[in-house]
Structure formats: structure tokens, C-alpha cells
Short mmCIF file of C-alpha atoms in Angstrom, two decimals:
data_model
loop_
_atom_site.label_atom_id
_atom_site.label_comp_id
_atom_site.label_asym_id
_atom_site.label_seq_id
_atom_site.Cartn_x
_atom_site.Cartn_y
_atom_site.Cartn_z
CA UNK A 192 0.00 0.00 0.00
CA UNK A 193 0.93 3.55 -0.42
CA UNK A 194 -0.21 5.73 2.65
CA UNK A 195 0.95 8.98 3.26
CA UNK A 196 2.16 9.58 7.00
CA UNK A 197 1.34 13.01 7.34
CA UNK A 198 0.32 16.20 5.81
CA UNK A 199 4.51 17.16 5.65
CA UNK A 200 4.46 13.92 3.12
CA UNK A 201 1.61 15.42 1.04
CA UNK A 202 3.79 18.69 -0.08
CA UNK A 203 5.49 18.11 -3.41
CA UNK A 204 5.53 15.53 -6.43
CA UNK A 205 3.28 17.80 -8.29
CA UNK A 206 2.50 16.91 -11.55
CA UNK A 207 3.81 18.65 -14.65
CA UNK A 208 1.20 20.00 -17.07
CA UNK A 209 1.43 20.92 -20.74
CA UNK A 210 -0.10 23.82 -21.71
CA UNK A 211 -1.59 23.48 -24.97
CA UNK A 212 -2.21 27.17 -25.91
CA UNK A 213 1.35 28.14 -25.31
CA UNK A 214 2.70 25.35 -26.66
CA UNK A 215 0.97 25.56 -29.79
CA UNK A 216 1.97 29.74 -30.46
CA UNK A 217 5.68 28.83 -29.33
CA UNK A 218 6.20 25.63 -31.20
CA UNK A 219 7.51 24.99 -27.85
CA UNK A 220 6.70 22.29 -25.06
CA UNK A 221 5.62 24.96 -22.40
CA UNK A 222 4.95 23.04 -18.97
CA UNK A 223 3.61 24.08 -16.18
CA UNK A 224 4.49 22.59 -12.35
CA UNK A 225 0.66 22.29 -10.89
CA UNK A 226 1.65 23.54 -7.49
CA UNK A 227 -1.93 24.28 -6.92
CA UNK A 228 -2.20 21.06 -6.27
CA UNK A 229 -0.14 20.88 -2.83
CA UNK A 230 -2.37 20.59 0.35
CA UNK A 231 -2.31 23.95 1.11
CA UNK A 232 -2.94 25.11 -1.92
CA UNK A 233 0.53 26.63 -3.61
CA UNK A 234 4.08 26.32 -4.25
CA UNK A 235 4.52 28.30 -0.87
CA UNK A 236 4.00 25.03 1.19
CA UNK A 237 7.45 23.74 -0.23
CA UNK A 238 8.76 26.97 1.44
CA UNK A 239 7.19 26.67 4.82
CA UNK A 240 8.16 22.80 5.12
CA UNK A 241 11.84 23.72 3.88
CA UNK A 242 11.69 26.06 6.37
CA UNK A 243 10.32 24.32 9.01
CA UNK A 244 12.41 21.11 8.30
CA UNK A 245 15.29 23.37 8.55
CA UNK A 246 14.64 25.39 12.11
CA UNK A 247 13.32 21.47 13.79
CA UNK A 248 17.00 20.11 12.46
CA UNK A 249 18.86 23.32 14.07
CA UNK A 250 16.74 23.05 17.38
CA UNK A 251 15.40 26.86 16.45
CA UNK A 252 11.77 25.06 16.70
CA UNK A 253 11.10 23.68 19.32
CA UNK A 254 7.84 21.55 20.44
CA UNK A 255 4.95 23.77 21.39
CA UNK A 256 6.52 26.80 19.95
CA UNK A 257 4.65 29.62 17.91
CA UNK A 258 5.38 30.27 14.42
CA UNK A 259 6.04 33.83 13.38
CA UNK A 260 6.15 35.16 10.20
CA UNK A 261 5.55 38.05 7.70
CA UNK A 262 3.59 37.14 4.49
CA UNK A 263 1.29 37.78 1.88
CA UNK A 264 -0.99 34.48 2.58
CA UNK A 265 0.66 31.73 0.56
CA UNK A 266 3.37 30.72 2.84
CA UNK A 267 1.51 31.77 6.31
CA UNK A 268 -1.28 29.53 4.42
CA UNK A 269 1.19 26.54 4.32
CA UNK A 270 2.99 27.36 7.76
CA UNK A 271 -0.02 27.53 9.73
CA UNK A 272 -1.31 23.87 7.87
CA UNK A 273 2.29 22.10 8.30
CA UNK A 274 2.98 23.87 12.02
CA UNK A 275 -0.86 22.57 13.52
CA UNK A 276 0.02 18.65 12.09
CA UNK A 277 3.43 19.28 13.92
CA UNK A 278 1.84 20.61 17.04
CA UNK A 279 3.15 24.19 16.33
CA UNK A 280 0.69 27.22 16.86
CA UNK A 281 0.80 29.97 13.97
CA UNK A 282 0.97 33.67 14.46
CA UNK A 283 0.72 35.30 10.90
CA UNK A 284 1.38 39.11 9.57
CA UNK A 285 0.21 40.42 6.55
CA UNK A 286 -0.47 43.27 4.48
CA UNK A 287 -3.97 44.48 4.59
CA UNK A 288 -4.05 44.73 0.99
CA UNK A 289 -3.78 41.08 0.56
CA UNK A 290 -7.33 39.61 -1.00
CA UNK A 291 -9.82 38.54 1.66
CA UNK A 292 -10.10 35.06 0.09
CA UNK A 293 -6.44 34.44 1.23
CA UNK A 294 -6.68 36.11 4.72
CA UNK A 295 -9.79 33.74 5.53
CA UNK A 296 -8.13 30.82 4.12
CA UNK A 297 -5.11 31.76 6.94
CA UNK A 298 -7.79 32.16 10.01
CA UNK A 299 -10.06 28.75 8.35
CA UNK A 300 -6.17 27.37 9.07
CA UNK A 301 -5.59 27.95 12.80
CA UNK A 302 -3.73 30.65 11.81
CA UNK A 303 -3.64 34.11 14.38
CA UNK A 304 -3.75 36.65 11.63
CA UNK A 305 -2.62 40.17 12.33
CA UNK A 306 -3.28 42.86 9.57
CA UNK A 307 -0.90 45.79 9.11
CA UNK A 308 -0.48 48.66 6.64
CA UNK A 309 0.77 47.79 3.29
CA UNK A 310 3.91 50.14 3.52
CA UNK A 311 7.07 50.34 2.04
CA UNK A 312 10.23 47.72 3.00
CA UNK A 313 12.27 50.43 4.36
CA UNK A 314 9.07 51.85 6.76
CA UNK A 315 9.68 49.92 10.26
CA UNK A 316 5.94 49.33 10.44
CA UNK A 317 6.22 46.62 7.14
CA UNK A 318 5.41 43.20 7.92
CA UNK A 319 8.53 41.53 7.95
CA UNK A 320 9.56 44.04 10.46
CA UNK A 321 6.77 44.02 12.33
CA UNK A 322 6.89 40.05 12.62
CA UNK A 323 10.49 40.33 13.30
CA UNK A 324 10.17 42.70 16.25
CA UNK A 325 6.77 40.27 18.00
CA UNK A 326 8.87 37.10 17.80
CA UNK A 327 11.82 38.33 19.62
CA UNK A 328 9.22 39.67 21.85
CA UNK A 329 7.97 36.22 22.72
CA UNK A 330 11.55 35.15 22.70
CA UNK A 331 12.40 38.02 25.29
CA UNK A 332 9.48 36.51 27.91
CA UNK A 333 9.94 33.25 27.67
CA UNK A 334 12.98 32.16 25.73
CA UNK A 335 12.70 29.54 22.76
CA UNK A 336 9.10 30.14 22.58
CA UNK A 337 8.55 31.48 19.18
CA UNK A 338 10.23 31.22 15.82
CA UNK A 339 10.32 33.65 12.97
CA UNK A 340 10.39 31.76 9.64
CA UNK A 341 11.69 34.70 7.76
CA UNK A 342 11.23 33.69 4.53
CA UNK A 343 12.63 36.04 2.44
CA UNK A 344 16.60 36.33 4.13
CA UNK A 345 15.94 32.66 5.38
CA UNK A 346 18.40 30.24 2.46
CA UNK A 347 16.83 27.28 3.70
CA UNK A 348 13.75 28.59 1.40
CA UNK A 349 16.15 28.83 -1.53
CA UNK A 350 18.10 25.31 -0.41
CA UNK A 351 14.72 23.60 -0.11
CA UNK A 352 13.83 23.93 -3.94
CA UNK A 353 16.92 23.25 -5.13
CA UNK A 354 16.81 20.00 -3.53
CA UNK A 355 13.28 19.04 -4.22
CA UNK A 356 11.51 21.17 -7.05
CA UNK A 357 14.38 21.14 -9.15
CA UNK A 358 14.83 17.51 -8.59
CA UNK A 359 11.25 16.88 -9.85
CA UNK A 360 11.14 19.03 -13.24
CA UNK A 361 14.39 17.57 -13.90
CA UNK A 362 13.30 13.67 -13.22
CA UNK A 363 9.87 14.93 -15.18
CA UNK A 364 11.64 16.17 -18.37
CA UNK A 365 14.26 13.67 -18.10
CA UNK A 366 16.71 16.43 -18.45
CA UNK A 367 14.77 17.48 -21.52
CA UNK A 368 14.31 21.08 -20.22
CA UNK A 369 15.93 24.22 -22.42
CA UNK A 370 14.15 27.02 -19.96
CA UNK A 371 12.74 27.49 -16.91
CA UNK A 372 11.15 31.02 -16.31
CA UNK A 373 9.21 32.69 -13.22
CA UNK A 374 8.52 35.63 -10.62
CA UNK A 375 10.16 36.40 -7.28
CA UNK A 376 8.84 37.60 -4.20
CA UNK A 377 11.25 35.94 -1.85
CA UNK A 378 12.86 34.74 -4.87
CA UNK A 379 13.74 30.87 -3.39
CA UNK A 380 12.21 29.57 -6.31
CA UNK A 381 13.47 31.05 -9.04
CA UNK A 382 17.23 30.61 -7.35
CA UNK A 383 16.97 27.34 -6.16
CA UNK A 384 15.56 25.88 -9.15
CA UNK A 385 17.85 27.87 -11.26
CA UNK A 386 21.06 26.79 -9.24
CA UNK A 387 20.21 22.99 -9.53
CA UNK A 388 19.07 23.01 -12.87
CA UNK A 389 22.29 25.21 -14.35
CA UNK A 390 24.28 22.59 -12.20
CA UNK A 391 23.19 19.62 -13.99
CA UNK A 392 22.71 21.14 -17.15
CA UNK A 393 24.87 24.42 -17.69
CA UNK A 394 23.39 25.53 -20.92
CA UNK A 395 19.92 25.60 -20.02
CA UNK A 396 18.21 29.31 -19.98
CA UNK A 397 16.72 30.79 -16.50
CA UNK A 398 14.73 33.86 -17.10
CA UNK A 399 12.43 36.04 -14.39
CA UNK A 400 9.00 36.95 -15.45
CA UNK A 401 8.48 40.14 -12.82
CA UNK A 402 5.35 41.74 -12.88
CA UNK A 403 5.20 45.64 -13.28
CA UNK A 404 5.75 47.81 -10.05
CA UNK A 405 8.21 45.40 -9.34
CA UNK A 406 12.17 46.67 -9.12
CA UNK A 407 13.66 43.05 -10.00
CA UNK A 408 13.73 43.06 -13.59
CA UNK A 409 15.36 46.48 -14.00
CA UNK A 410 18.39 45.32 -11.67
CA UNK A 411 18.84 42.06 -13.48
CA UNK A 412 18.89 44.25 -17.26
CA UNK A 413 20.18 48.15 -15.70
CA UNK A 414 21.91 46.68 -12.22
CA UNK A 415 19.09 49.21 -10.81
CA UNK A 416 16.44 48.96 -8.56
CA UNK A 417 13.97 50.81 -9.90
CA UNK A 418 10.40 50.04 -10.80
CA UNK A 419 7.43 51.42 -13.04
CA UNK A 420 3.64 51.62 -12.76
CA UNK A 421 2.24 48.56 -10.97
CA UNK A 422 0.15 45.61 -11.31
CA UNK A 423 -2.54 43.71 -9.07
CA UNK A 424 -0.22 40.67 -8.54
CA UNK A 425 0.04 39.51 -5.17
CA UNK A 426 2.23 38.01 -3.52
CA UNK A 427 5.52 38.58 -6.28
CA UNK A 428 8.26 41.43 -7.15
CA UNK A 429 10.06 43.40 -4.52
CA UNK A 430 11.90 46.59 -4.49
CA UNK A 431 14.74 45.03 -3.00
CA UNK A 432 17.24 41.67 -3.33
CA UNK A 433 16.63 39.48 -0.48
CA UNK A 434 19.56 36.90 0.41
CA UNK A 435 17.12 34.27 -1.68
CA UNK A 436 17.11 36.26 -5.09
CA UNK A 437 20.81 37.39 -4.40
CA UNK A 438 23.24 34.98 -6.85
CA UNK A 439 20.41 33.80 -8.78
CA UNK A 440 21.32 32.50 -12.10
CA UNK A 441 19.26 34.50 -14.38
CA UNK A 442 19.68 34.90 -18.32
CA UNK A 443 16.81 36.89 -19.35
CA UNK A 444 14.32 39.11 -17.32
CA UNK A 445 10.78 41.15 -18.58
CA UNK A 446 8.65 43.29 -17.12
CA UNK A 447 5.40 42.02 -17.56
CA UNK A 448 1.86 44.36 -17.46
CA UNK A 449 -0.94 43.09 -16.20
CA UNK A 450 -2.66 43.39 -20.24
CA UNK A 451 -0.63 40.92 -20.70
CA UNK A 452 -0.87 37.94 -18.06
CA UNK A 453 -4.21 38.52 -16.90
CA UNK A 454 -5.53 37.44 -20.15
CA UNK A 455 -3.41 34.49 -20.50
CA UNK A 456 -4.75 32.60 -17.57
CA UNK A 457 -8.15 33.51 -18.28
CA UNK A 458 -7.81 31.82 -21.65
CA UNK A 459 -5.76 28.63 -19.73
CA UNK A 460 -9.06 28.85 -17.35
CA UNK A 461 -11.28 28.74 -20.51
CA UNK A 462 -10.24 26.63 -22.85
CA UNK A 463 -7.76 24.05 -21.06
CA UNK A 464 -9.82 23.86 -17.78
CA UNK A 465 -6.71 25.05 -15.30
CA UNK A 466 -8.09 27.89 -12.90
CA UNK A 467 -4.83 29.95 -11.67
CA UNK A 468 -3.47 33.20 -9.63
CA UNK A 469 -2.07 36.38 -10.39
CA UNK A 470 1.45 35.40 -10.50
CA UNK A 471 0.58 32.18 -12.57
CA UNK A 472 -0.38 34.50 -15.81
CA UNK A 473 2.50 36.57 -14.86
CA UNK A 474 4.67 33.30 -14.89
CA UNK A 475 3.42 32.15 -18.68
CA UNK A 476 3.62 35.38 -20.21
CA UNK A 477 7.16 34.60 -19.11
CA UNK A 478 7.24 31.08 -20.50
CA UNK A 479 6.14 32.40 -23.75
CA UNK A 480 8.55 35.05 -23.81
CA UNK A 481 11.36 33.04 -23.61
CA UNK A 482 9.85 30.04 -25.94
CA UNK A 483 9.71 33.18 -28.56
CA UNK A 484 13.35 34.19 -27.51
CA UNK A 485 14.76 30.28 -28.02
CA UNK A 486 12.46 29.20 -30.45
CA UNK A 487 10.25 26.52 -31.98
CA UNK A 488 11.30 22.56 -30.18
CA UNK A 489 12.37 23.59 -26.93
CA UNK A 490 11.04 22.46 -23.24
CA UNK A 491 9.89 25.21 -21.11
CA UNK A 492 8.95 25.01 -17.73
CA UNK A 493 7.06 27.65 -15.64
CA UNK A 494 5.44 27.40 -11.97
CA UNK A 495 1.63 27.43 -11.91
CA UNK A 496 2.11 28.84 -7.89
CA UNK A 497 -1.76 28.90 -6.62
CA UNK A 498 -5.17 28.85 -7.64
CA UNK A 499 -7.31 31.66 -9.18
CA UNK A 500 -9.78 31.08 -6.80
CA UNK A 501 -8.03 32.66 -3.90
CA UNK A 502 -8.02 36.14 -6.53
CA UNK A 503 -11.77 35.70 -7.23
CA UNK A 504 -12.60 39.69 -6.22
CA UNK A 505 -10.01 40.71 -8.33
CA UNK A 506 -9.34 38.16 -11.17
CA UNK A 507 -12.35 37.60 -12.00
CA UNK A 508 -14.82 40.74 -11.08
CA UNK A 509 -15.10 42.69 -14.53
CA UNK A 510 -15.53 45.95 -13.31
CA UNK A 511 -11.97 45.47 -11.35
CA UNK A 512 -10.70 44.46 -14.15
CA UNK A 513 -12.50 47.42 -15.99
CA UNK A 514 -11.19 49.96 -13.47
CA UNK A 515 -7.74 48.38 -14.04
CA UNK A 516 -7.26 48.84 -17.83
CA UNK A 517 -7.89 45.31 -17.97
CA UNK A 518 -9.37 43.56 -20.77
CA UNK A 519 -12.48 41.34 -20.02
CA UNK A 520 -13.41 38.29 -22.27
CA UNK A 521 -17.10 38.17 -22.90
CA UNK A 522 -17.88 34.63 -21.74
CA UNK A 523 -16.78 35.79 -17.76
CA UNK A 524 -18.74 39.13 -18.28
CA UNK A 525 -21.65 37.54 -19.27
CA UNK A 526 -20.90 34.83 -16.69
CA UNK A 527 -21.68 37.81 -14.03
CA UNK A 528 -24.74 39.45 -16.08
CA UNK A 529 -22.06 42.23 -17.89
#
């Protein structure tokens, strides 16, 4: 028989997924890694079990301790799932920006969720800061009580996909792959996968697709840190290089609007049945970009992170998308009497 132990043994071995409308305007095999499918619901549950793996094996978490940490939902989604089947209690800050859909999901997890002003990185009031500061709090009361994951400076985020999600697309393409391409926010993705995947195969192209309002793509073409209009992503780009992003082997970086990718996973919803976030149809605008730039009879490989239904307000309300700039197909306005 094959029985999973635990929730821990659910995260990972995602399928990969060829996307047939990409694939068929590149000439390319453009795949995407169904992290959607993890237990909690997105690639970020690799993060907070890397993570979490990492502070048990350093004796940073200890039993009964409280998880801290700073996040936009995904990985305080995943942390607060993983920490409760490990005994762990979850205190979570986030941006009060963040779409309601993900903040309930964190409470409907166990999850203590604390909503602060979406300000700058540098503004001591941000959530990483703020998260920061109440763990060593805890710490200062009653020493060894709390943990701050710490996601984006914490390597063990990078380390963990490197050793696992690499592994997979690798073992899935059978060392096919040409390109892999996709966003940042802590950037342990996009680095570890990169690392692993230039390591084994030294030719193969690693590109970030960084969504506008984000600084990333500008320092990997200009060396600057600067960043244009902005997009209603959530959850990727960053106006600074955390120690996860820093060394990251990347080729080839975009900018991409939100014209752009919000269409593209409508149509994957659509027509191949696959409903996905924000940063997914920021991720294969990517994939297509860089089938264009190697072109026709390459494998490409891009992260499909979450699922659209945690953007619902925003992905798919047309007069959002209206007020945005953003075009709206007619089969999801008439779906909501447009």
C-alpha cells in the first residue's frame, strides 16, 4: 500500500502540465508545475516545510513553539497547515491589501492573523519588520518560545527547492528542459531551481517573469532597482534583493503588465480547464517570452504557484478588471450578467 504519513508527506511531487495554448503559439513544449495542487494550496508550502524542516534540524523550533512570520498568505497559508500537524501554533502578519479570500483561508487554518499597513520595505511598520520585532518579543518573555520563519533572508527557502523542485522538473523532463522562467517575491524559487538546474545542465536558460511595479527586472537588465507603474499581482516582485534572489542565475528578465498575463490565464481557465493566480499568468507570459526568444522545439517550464480562486474579487470581477485597464473576455462578463 501507499499511505501517506502526514500532511509534511503530502507537499510536493506535483504533476507537470502541458499547456496546450502556449505550446501551440511557441512551437515549444511549455509546462507548467501544478503547485496548486499541494495541500495547502501553492508552491509556498514547499517553502514553509523547507523552512520548518530546517529550524526542527537546528533546534530553532522547538515543540509547542509559535510560528512567526511576515507574508502575503501563501506561505503563512502553508505554515499555519504544516505547524498545527506538527503541534506548532501559527501567528501570521500580513499586508492588509492582501485579498480577503487568502486572509480567511489563513484564520479557516488555525492561523492568528494580524493585519498591518501595506507600507514600504524600508518603513519599520512593514510586515517583515513588524513580525520580526513580535517574535523576539515572545523570545524576550519566555525564551525559545517562538520562531520567525523569515522567509525572504531565510536560504533554507532557496536550499529547499533546489533540492526538491528542481529535482522533480528535472526527473519529469528527463533532463529534456531548455528554460525554466518565473517571478520572485522571496525569490527561493526562481534561485533554487535555477542553481540545480544550471548545475546539472549548464546551458539551459533561467529567465524572471516580474510583474510591473516590481524593481527586479530592471536590476537584473540596468543593475538598478527601480520600478514602473504597478500591477494587481500579489504576492511577487520586490523593491529590493533578499539573500534568496541574491546569486540567482538568471539569463533573461521582462517586465510584464498586467494586459498581458491577466488574459493568459483567463484563456488557460477557458479553454484548457486550469483555474490559476495572479502570479501564474504573470509566470506564462514569461514562458512564452522566452519560448519566442529560443524558439520553436524547446522544453519550457514555468510554476503554476496557486489557484485563481483565492483572486476571485479581483481576477475575475469585470468591473476590477474594468477599473484596471484590464481587458475582459465576454464569456466571464456575461458569466456575471455584464
Amino acid at each position: 500500500m501507499s499511505i501517506l504519513r502526514d500532511l509534511s508527506s503530502a507537499v510536493g511531487h506535483t504533476p507537470l502540465l502541458r499547456l496546450r495554448h502556449a505550446s501551440e503559439l511557441t512551437g515549444c513544449e511549455v509546462l507548467g508545475k501544478a503547485e496548486f495542487l499541494n495541500p495547502g494550496g501553492s508552491i509556498k508550502d514547499r517553502t514553509a516545510l523547507g523552512l520548518i524542516l530546517d529550524a526542527e534540524r537546528r533546534g530553532l523550533l522547538r515543540p509547542g513553539a509559535t510560528i512567526v512570520e511576515g507574508t502575503a498568505g501563501n506561505t503563512g497559508i502553508g505554515l499555519a497547515l504544516i505547524g498545527a500537524s506538527r503541534g506548532y501554533r501559527s501567528v501570521i502578519f500580513m499586508p492588509e491589501t492582501q485579498s480577503r479570500e487568502k486572509i480567511d483561508a489563513l484564520r479557516i487554518a488555525g492561523a492568528e492573523v494580524r493585519l498591518v499597513p501595506a507600507v514600504p520595505f524600508k518603513d519599520p511598520r512593514h510586515y517583515v519588520h513588524i513580525a520580526r520585532a513580535y517574535s523576539e518579543s515572545l523570545n524576550e518573555q519566555t525564551p525559545g518560545s517562538a520562531w520567525f520563519g523569515n522567509q525572504f533572508d531565510n536560504t533554507a527557502n532557496r536550499d529547499w527547492h533546489e533540492a526538491t523542485t528542481a529535482l522533480e522538473i528535472w526527473e519529469q523532463t528527463e533532463g529534456k528542459v531548455d528554460g525554466f522562467v518565473c517571478s520572485a517575491g522571496t525569490g527561493g524559487t526562481l534561485a533554487g531551481v535555477g542553481r540545480a538546474l544550471k548545475a546539472r545542465k549548464p546551458a539551459v536558460q533561467i529567465a524572471l517573469s516580474d510583474p510591473t511595479g516590481s524593481a527586479l527586472a530592471n536590476y537584473v537588465n540596468c543593475g538598478e532597482l527601480v520600478a514602473e507603474s504597478s500591477s494587481i499581482s500579489e504576492g511577487i516582485g520586490s523593491s529590493r534583493i533578499t539573500a534568496n534572489f541574491q546569486d540567482a542565475p538568471i539569463d533573461l528578465a521582462w517586465s510584464i503588465p498586467d494586459q498581458e498575463s491577466v488574459p493568459l490565464l483567463h484563456q488557460l481557465l477557458r479553454e484548457e480547464g486550469w483555474c490559476v493566480g495572479g502570479s501564474s499568468g504573470v509566470n506564462l507570459a514569461g514562458a512564452v517570452r522566452l519560448a519566442q526568444a529560443l524558439g520553436p522545439g524547446h522544453a519550457i517550464v514555468t510554476i503554476l504557484a496557486d489557484a485563481g480562486t483565492r483572486y476571485q474579487a479581483k481576477l475575475f470581477n469585470p468591473p476590477f478588471l474594468r477599473e484596471k485597464g484590464i481587458p475582459v473576455p465576454e464569456w466571464l462578463d456575461q458569466s456575471f450578467g455584464g
